[in-house]
Short mmCIF file of C-alpha atoms in Angstrom, two decimals:
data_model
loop_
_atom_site.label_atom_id
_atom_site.label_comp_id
_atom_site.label_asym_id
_atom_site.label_seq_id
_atom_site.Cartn_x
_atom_site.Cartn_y
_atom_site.Cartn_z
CA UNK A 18 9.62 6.75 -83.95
CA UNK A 19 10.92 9.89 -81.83
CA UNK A 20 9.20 11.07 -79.30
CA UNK A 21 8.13 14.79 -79.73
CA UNK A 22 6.36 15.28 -76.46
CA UNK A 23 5.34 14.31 -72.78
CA UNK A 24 2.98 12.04 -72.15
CA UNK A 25 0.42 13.66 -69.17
CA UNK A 26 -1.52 11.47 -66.09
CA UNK A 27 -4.10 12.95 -64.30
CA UNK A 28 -3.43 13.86 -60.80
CA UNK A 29 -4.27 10.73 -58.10
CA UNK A 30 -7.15 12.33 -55.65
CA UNK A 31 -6.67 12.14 -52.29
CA UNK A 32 -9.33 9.12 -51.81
CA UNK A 33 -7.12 6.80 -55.10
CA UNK A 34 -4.06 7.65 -52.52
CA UNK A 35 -6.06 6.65 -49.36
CA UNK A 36 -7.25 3.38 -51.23
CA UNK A 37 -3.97 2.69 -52.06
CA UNK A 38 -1.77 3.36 -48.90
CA UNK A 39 -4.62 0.69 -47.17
CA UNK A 40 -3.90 -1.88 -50.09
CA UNK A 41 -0.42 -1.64 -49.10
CA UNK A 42 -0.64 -1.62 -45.58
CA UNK A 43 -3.10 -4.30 -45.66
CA UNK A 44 -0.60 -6.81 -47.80
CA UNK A 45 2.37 -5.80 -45.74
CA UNK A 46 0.60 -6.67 -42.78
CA UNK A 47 -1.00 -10.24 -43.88
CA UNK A 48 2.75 -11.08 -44.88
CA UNK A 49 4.34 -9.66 -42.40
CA UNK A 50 1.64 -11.59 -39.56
CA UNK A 51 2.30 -14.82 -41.74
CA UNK A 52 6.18 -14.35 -41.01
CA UNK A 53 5.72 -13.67 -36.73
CA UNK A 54 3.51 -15.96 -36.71
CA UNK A 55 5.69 -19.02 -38.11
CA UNK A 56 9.12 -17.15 -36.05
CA UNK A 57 7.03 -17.32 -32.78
CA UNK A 58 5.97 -21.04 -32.70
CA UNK A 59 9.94 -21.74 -33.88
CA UNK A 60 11.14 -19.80 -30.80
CA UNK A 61 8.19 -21.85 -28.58
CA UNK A 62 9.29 -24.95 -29.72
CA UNK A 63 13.37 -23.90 -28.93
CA UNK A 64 11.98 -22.93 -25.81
CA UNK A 65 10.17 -26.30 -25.20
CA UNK A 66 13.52 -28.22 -26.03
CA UNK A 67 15.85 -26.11 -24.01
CA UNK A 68 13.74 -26.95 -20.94
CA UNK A 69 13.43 -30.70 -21.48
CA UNK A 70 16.91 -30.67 -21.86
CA UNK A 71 17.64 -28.94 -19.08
CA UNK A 72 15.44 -31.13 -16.89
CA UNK A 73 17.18 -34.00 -18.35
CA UNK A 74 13.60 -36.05 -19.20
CA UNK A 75 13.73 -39.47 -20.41
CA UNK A 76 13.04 -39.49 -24.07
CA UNK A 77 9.83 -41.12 -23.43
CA UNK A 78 8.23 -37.95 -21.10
CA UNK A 79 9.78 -35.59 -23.28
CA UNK A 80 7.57 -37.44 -26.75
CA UNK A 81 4.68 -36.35 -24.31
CA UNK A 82 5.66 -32.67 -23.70
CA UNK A 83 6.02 -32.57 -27.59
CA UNK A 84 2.51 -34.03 -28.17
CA UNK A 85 0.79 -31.82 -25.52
CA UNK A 86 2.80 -28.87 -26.99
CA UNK A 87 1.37 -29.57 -30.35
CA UNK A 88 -1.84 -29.76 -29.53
CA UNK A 89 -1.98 -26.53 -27.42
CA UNK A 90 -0.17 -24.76 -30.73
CA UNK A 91 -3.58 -26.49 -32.54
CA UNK A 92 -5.73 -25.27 -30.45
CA UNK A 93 -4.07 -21.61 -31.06
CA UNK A 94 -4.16 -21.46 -34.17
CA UNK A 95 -8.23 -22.36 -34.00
CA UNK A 96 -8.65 -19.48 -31.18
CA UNK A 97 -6.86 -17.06 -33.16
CA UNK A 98 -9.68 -17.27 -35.74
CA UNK A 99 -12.63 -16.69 -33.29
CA UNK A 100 -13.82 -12.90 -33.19
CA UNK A 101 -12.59 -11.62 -29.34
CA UNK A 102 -14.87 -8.41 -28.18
CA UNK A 103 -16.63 -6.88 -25.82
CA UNK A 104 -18.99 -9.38 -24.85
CA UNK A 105 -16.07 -11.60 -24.06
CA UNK A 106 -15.58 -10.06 -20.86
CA UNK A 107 -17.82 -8.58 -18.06
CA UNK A 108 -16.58 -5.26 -16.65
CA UNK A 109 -16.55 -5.18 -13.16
CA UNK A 110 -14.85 -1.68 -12.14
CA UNK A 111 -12.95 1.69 -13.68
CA UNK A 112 -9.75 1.76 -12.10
CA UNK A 113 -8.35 4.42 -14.24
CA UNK A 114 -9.38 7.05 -16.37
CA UNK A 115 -7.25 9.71 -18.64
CA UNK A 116 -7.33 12.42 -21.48
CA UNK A 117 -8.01 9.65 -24.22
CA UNK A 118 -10.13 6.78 -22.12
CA UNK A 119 -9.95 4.58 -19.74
CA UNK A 120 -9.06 1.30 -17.64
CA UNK A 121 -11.46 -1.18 -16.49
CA UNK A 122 -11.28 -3.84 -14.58
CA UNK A 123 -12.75 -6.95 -16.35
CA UNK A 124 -13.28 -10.68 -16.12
CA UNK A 125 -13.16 -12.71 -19.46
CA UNK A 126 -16.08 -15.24 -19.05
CA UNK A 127 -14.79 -18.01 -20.24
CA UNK A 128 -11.76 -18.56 -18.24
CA UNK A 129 -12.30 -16.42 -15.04
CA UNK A 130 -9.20 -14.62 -15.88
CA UNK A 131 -8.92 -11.11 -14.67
CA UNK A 132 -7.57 -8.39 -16.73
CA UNK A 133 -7.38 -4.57 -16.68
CA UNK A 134 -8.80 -3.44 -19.60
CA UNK A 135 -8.10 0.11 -21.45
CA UNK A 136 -9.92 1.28 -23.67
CA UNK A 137 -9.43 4.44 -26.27
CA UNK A 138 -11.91 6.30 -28.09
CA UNK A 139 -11.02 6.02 -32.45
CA UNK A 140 -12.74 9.77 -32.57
CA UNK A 141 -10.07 11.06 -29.68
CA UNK A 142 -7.05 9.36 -31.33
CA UNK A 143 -8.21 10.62 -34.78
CA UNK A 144 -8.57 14.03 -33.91
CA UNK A 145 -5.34 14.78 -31.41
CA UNK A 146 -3.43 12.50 -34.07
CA UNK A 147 -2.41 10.63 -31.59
CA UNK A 148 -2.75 7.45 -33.99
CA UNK A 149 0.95 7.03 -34.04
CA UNK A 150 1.12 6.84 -30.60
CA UNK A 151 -1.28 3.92 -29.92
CA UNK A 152 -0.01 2.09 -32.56
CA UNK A 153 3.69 2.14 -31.15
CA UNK A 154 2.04 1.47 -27.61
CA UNK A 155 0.40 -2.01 -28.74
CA UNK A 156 3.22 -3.14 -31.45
CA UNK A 157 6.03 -2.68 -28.34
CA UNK A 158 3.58 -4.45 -25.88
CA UNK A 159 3.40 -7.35 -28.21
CA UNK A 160 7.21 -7.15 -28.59
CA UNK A 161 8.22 -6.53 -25.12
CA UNK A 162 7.71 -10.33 -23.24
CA UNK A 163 9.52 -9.18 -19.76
CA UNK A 164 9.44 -9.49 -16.73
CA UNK A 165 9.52 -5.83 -16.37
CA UNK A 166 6.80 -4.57 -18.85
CA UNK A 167 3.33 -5.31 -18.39
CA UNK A 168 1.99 -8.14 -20.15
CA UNK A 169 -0.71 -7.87 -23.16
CA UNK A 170 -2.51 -10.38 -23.43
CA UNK A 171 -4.82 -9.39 -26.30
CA UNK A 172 -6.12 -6.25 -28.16
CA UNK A 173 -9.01 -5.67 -30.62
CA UNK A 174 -11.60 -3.01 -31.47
CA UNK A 175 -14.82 -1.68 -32.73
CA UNK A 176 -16.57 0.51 -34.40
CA UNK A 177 -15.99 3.11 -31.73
CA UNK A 178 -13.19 1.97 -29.25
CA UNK A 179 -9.48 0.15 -29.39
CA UNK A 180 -9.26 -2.17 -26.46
CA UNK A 181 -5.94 -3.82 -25.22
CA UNK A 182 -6.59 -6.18 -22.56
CA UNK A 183 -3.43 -6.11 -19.80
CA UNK A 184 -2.59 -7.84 -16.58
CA UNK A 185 -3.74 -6.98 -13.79
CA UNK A 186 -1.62 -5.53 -11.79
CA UNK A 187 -3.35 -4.96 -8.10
CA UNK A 188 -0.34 -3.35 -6.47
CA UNK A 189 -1.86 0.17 -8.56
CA UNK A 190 0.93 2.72 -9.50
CA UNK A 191 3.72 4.67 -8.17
CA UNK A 192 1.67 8.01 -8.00
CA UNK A 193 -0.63 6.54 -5.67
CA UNK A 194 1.70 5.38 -3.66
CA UNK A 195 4.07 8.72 -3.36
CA UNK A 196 0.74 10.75 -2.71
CA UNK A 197 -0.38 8.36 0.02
CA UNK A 198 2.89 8.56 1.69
CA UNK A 199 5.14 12.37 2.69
CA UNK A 200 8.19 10.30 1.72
CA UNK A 201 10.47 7.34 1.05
CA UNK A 202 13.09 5.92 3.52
CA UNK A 203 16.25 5.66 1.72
CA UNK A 204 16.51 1.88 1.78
CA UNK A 205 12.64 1.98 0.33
CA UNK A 206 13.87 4.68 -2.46
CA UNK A 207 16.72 2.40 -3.49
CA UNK A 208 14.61 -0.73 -3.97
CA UNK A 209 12.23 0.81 -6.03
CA UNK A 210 15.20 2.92 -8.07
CA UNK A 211 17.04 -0.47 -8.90
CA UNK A 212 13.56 -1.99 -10.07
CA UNK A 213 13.11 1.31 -12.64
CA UNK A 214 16.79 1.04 -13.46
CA UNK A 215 16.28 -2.72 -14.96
CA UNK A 216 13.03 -2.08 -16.07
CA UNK A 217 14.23 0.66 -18.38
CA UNK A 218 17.37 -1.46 -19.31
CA UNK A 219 15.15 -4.30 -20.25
CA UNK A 220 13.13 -1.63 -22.67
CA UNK A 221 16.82 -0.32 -24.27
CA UNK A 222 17.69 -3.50 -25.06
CA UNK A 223 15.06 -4.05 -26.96
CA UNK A 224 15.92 -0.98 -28.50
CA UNK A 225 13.36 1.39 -27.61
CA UNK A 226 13.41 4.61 -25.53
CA UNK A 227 10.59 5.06 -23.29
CA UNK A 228 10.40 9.12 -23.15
CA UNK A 229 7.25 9.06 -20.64
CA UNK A 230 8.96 7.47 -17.47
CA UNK A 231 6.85 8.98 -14.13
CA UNK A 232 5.26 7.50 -11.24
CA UNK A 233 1.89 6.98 -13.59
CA UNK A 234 3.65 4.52 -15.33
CA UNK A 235 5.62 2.78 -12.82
CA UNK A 236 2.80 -0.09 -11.70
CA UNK A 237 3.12 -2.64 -8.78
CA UNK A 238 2.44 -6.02 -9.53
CA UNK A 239 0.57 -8.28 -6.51
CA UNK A 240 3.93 -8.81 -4.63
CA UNK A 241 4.74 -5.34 -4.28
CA UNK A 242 7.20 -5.18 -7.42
CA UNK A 243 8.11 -2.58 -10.46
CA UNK A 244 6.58 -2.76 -14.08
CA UNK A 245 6.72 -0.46 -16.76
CA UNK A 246 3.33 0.80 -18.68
CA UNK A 247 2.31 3.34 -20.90
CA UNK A 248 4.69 2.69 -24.06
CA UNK A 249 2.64 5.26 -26.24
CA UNK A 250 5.90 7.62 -26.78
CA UNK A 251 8.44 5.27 -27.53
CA UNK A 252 8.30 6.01 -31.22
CA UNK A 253 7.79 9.65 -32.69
CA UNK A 254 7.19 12.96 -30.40
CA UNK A 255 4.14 13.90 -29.03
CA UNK A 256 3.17 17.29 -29.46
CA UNK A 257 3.22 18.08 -25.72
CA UNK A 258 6.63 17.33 -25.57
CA UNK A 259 7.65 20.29 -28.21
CA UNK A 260 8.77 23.53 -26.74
CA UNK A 261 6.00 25.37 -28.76
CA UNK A 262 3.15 23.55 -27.28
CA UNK A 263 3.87 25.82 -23.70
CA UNK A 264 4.50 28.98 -25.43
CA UNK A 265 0.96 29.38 -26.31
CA UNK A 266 -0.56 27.10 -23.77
CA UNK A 267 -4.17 28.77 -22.20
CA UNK A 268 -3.99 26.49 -19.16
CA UNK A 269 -3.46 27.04 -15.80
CA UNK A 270 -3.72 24.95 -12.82
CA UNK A 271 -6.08 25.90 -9.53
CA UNK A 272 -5.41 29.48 -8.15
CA UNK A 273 -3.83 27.69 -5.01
CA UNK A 274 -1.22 25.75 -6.93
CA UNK A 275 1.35 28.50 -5.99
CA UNK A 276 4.99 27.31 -4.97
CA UNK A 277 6.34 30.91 -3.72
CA UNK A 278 7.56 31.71 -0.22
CA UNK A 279 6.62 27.78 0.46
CA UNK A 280 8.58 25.69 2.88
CA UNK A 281 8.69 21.95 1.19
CA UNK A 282 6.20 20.19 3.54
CA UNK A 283 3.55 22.73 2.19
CA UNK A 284 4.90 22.16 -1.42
CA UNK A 285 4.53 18.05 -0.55
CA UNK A 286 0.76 19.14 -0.13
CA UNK A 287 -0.24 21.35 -2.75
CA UNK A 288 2.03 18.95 -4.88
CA UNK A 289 0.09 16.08 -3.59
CA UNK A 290 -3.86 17.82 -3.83
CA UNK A 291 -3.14 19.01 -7.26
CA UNK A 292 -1.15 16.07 -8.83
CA UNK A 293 -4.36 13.52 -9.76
CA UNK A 294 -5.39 16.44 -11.59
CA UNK A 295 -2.30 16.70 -13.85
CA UNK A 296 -2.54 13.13 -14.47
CA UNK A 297 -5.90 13.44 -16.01
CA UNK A 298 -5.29 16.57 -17.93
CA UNK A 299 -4.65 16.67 -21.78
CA UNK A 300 -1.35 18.51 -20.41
CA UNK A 301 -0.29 16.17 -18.16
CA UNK A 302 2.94 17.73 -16.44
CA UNK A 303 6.92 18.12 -18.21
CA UNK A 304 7.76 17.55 -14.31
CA UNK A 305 9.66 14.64 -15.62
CA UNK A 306 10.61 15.06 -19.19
CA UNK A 307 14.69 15.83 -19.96
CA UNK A 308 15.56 19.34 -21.36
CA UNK A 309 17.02 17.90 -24.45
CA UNK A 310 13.62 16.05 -25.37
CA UNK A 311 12.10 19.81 -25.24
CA UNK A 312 14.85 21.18 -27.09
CA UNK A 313 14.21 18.94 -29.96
CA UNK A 314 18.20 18.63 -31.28
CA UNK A 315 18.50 15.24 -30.47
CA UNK A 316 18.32 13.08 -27.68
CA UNK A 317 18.92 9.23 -26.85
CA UNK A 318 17.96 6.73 -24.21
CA UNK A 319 19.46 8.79 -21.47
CA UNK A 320 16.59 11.19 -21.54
CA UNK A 321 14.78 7.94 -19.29
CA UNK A 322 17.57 8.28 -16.82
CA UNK A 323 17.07 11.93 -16.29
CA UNK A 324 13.61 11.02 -15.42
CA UNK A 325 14.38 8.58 -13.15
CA UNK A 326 16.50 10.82 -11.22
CA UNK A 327 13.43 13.02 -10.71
CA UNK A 328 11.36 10.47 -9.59
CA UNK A 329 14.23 9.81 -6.71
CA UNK A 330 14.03 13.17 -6.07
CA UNK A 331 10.20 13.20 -5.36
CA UNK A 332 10.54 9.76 -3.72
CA UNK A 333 12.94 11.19 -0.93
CA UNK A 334 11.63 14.96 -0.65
CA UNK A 335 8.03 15.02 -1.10
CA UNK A 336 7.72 16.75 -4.99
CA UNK A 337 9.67 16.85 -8.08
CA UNK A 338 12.51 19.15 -7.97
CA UNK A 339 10.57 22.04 -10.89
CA UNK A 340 6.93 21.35 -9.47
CA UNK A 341 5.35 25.18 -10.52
CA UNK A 342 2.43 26.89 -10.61
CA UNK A 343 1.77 26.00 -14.53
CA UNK A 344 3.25 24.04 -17.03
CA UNK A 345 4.81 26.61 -18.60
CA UNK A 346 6.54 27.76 -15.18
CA UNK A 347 7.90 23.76 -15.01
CA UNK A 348 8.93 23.97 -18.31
CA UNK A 349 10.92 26.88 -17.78
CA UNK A 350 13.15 25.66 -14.49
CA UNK A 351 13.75 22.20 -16.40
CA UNK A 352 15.45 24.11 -19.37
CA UNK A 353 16.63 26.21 -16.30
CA UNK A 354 17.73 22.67 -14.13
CA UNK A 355 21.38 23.94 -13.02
CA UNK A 356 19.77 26.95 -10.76
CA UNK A 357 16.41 25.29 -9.86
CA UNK A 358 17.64 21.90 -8.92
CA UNK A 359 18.24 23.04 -5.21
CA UNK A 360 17.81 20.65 -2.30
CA UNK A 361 15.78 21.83 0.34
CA UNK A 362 17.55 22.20 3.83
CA UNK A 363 14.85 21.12 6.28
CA UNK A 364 14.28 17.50 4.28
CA UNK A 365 18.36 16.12 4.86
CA UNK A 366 19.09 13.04 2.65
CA UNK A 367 22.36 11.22 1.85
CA UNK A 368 25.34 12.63 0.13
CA UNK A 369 25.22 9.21 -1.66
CA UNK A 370 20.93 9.69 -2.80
CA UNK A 371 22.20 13.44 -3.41
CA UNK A 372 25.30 12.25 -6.10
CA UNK A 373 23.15 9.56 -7.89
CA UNK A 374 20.10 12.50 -8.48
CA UNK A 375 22.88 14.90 -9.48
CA UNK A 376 24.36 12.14 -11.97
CA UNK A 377 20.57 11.72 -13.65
CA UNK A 378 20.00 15.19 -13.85
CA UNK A 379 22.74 16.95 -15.24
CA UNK A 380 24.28 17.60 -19.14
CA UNK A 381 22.72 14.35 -21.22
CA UNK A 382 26.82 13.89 -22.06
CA UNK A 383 27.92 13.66 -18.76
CA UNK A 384 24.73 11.76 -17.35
CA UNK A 385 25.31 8.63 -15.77
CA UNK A 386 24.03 5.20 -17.95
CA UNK A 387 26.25 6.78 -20.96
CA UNK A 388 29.02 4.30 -20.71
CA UNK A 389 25.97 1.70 -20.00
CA UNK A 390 23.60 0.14 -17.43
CA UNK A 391 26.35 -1.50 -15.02
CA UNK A 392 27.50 2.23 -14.18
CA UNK A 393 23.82 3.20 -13.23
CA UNK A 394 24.03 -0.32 -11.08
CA UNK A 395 27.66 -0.01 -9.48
CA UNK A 396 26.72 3.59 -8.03
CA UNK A 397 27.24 3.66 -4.43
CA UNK A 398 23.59 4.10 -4.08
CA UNK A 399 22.90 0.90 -4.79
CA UNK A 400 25.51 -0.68 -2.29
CA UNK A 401 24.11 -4.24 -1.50
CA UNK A 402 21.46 -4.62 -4.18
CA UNK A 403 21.28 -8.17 -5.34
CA UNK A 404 19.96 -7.59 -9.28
CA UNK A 405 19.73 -10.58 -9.95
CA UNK A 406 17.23 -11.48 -7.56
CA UNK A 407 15.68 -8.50 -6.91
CA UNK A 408 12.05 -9.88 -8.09
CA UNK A 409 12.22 -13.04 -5.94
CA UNK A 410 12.94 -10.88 -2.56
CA UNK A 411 10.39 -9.29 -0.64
CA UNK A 412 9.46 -5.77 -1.98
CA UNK A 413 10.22 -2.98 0.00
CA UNK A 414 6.23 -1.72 0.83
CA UNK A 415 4.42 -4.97 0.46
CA UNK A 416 0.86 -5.20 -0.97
CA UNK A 417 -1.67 -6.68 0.68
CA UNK A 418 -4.40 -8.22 -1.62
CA UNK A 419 -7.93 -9.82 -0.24
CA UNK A 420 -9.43 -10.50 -3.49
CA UNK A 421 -9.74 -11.83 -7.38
CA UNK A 422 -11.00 -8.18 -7.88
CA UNK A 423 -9.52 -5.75 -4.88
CA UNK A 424 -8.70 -2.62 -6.11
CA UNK A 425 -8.31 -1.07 -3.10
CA UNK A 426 -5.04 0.47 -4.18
CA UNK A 427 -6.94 2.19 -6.64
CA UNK A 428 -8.80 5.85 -6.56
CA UNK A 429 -12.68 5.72 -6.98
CA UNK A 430 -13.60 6.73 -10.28
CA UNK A 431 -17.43 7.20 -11.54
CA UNK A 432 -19.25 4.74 -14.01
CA UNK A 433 -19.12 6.81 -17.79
CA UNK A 434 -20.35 6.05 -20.76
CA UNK A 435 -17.52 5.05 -22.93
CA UNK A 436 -19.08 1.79 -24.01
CA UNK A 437 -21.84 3.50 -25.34
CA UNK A 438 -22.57 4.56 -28.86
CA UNK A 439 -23.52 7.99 -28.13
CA UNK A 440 -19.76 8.32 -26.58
CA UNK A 441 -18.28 8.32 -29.49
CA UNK A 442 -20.34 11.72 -30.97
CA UNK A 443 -17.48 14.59 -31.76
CA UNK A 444 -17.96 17.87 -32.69
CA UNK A 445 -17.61 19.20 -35.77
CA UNK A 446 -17.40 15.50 -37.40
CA UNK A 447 -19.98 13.01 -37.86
CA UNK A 448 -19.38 8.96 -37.33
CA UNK A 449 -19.28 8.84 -41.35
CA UNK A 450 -15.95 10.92 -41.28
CA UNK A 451 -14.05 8.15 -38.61
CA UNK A 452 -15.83 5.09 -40.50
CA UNK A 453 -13.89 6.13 -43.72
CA UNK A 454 -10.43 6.29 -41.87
CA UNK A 455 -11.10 3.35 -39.55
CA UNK A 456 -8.29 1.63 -42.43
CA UNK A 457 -5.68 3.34 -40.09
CA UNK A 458 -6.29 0.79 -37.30
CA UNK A 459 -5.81 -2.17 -39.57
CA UNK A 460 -3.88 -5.24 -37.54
CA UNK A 461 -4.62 -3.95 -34.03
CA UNK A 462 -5.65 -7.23 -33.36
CA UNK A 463 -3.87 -9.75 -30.96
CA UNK A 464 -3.99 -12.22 -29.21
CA UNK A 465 -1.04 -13.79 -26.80
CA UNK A 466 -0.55 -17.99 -26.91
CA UNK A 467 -0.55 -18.11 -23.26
CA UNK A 468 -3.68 -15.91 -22.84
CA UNK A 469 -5.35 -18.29 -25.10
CA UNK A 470 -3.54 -21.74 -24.12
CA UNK A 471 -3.45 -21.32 -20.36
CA UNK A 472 -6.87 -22.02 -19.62
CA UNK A 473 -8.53 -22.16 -16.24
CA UNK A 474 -4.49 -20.88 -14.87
CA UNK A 475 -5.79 -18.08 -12.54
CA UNK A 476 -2.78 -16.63 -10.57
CA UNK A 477 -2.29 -18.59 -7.14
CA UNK A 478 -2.82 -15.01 -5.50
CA UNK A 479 -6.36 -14.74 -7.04
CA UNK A 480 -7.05 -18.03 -5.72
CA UNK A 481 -6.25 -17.53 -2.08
CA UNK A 482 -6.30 -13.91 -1.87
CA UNK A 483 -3.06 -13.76 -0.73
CA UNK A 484 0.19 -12.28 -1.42
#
């Protein structure tokens, strides 16, 4: 029988499409969990072999190792299924606080084990979209086991917060450190450099591109050493990184955040007085960001090296090298980087720290790290670095710690009410509105084996309160 018309659906609403984008996230995720899950305890057990084998155990020692290895992958699986929250852990400080939440210091009850704790309002990710973000931020944590990137050990969340529970890392971060200090020697500047340099390597390899490398993100573990945090632009662009997002931007920083007629030790200061600020803003500051990220034709991994070189140049002279009066100003001498990166005269620094800043900030085609890591690591600069055992050396500024819980390389920051119900109240939307699109957190829970299997291991330097 021929068919002498069209047969017509009716339109899916919006809702029917909602309903069934979570159906289909919701499979993809139990299958794709049921997958990790059986590749992870597969690479645990390799891992497990490789060691006994490389210890050369008798067979009889090693039928032990196995046994105890089973039963801690039991005893996984069975804390997997309990419910971890808030009432887990007992918060004992904020150490940190930004534009979207903050970081606690906490102390999970059961174990002792102390963790820094951030937390994120839904409402504030909802609304600045920032949803993308977060996401990328916990999936490359759980990803990223290095040496290099701070470890996650879990994350969950409730009705009104995401939590992802982190190491602790006492040593606080490279901001604090450049604003308690004028400057870096040379020889300090280079040891923290090569740190970055294999921290962002170690990132790349995994095939992601960090975008966001500044001194906020560079943390110091208890010994004094480099590791990366904040991994919430590695996938998409956030909308302060677009070019249009400083045309129309009505914000301006204090009235004496002026840079003209200054010599640089003055800059150093107003740099120094203003930067906590710019930190906490919704803004933040493009000090770092490469012009090809703004530009928004393209760009690749070597927009982190650009931002590295930056960070050397702050490191040795006091401020970044486009440090203005707004971020609109800062904007405008990083697209304008080949007559506003000027060295000042009175603050003299190598011709060697002077190349390798000139190498990271030029043309991303020319910019050293295109031909690969080894020619960021075989610059003169780094003359006598020993890579590969960087970690196990002293650090260049050690860190002295007294305590399980000293966060004396931490600013002060007032008790809030983030934990509260009534924190999560929004204008112009009601709870209702965020309850019905919770869906798009689905899966942010995690937990790590050896945050759950290491019981009652508290880090020797918690223990004695020493380095």
């Amino acid at each position: 029988m021929a068919m002498t018309g069209q047969t017509s659906y009716p339109t899916m609403s919006n809702h029917t499409k909602e309903r069934v984008t979570m159906a289909k996230v919701t499979l993809e995720n139990f299958y794709s969990n049921l997958i990790t899950q059986h590749e992870e305890r597969e690479i645990r057990q390799q891992k497990l072999e490789k060691v006994m084998d490389e210890q050369g155990l008798p067979d009889e020692e090693k039928r032990q190792r196995r046994s105890e290895h089973a039963r801690k992958e039991t005893e996984f699986l069975r804390l997997k299924r309990t419910r971890l929250g808030l009432d887990d852990f007992e918060s004992l400080k904020v150490i940190g606080r930004g534009a979207f939440g903050e970081v606690r210091l906490v102390q999970k009850k059961d174990t002792g084990h102390v963790y820094a704790m951030k937390i994120l309002r839904k409402a504030d990710m909802l609304e600045k979209e920032q949803v993308g973000h977060i996401r990328a931020e916990r999936d490359i944590l759980v990803e990223a086991d290095s040496l290099w990137v701070v470890k996650m050990f879990y994350s969950f969340q409730d009705k009104m917060n995401l939590y992802l529970i982190m190491e602790f890392l006492p040593g606080g971060d490279m901001m604090t450190l450049l604003m308690k200090k004028d400057t870096l020697t040379e020889e300090e500047t280079q040891f923290y450099i090569a740190e970055t340099v294999l921290a962002i390597d170690s990132i790349h390899q995994l095939g992601f591109i960090h975008r966001d490398i500044k001194p906020d993100n560079l943390l110091l573990d208890s010994k004094g050493h480099v590791k990366l945090s904040d991994f919430g632009l590695c996938t998409g662009l956030k909308k302060a990184h677009r070019t249009e997002f400083y045309r129309n931007l009505n914000h301006s920083l204090p009235s004496d955040f002026t840079f003209q007629n200054m010599n640089s030790k003055r800059k150093a200061e107003t740099w120094k007085r203003n930067r906590r600020q710019l930190a906490f803003s919704t803004v933040g500051t493009p000090d770092y960001i490469a012009p090809e990220v703004f530009m928004q034709t393209g760009y690749n991994k070597l927009c982190d090296w650009w931002s590295l070189g930056v960070i050397m140049y702050e490191m040795l002279i006091g401020y970044p090298p486009f440090c203005s009066e707004t971020p609109q100003e800062t904007y405008k001498k990083v697209m304008n980087w080949r007559e506003t990166l000027t060295f000042p005269p009175e603050v003299p620094i190598s011709e060697k720290a002077k190349d390798l800043i000139l190498r990271f900030c030029c043309e991303w085609e020319h910019r050293i790290g295109a031909a690969g890591v080894e020619e960021v690591k075989s610059n003169p600069f780094f003359e006598g670095v020993d890579y590969d055992h960087i970690r196990e050396r002293p650090a260049a500024i050690p860190i002295e710690i007294k305590s399980i819980d000293d966060t004396s390389n931490f600013d002060e920051f007032p008790e809030s009410d983030i934990l509260q119900p009534a924190a999560a109240v929004v204008s112009n939307h009601s709870e209702a509105d965020y309850k019905n699109k919770d869906w798009v957190f689905i899966n942010y829970t995690y937990k790590r084996f050896e945050g759950l299997t290491a019981r009652g291991a508290i880090p020797s330097y918690m223990k004695t309160g020493k380095r």
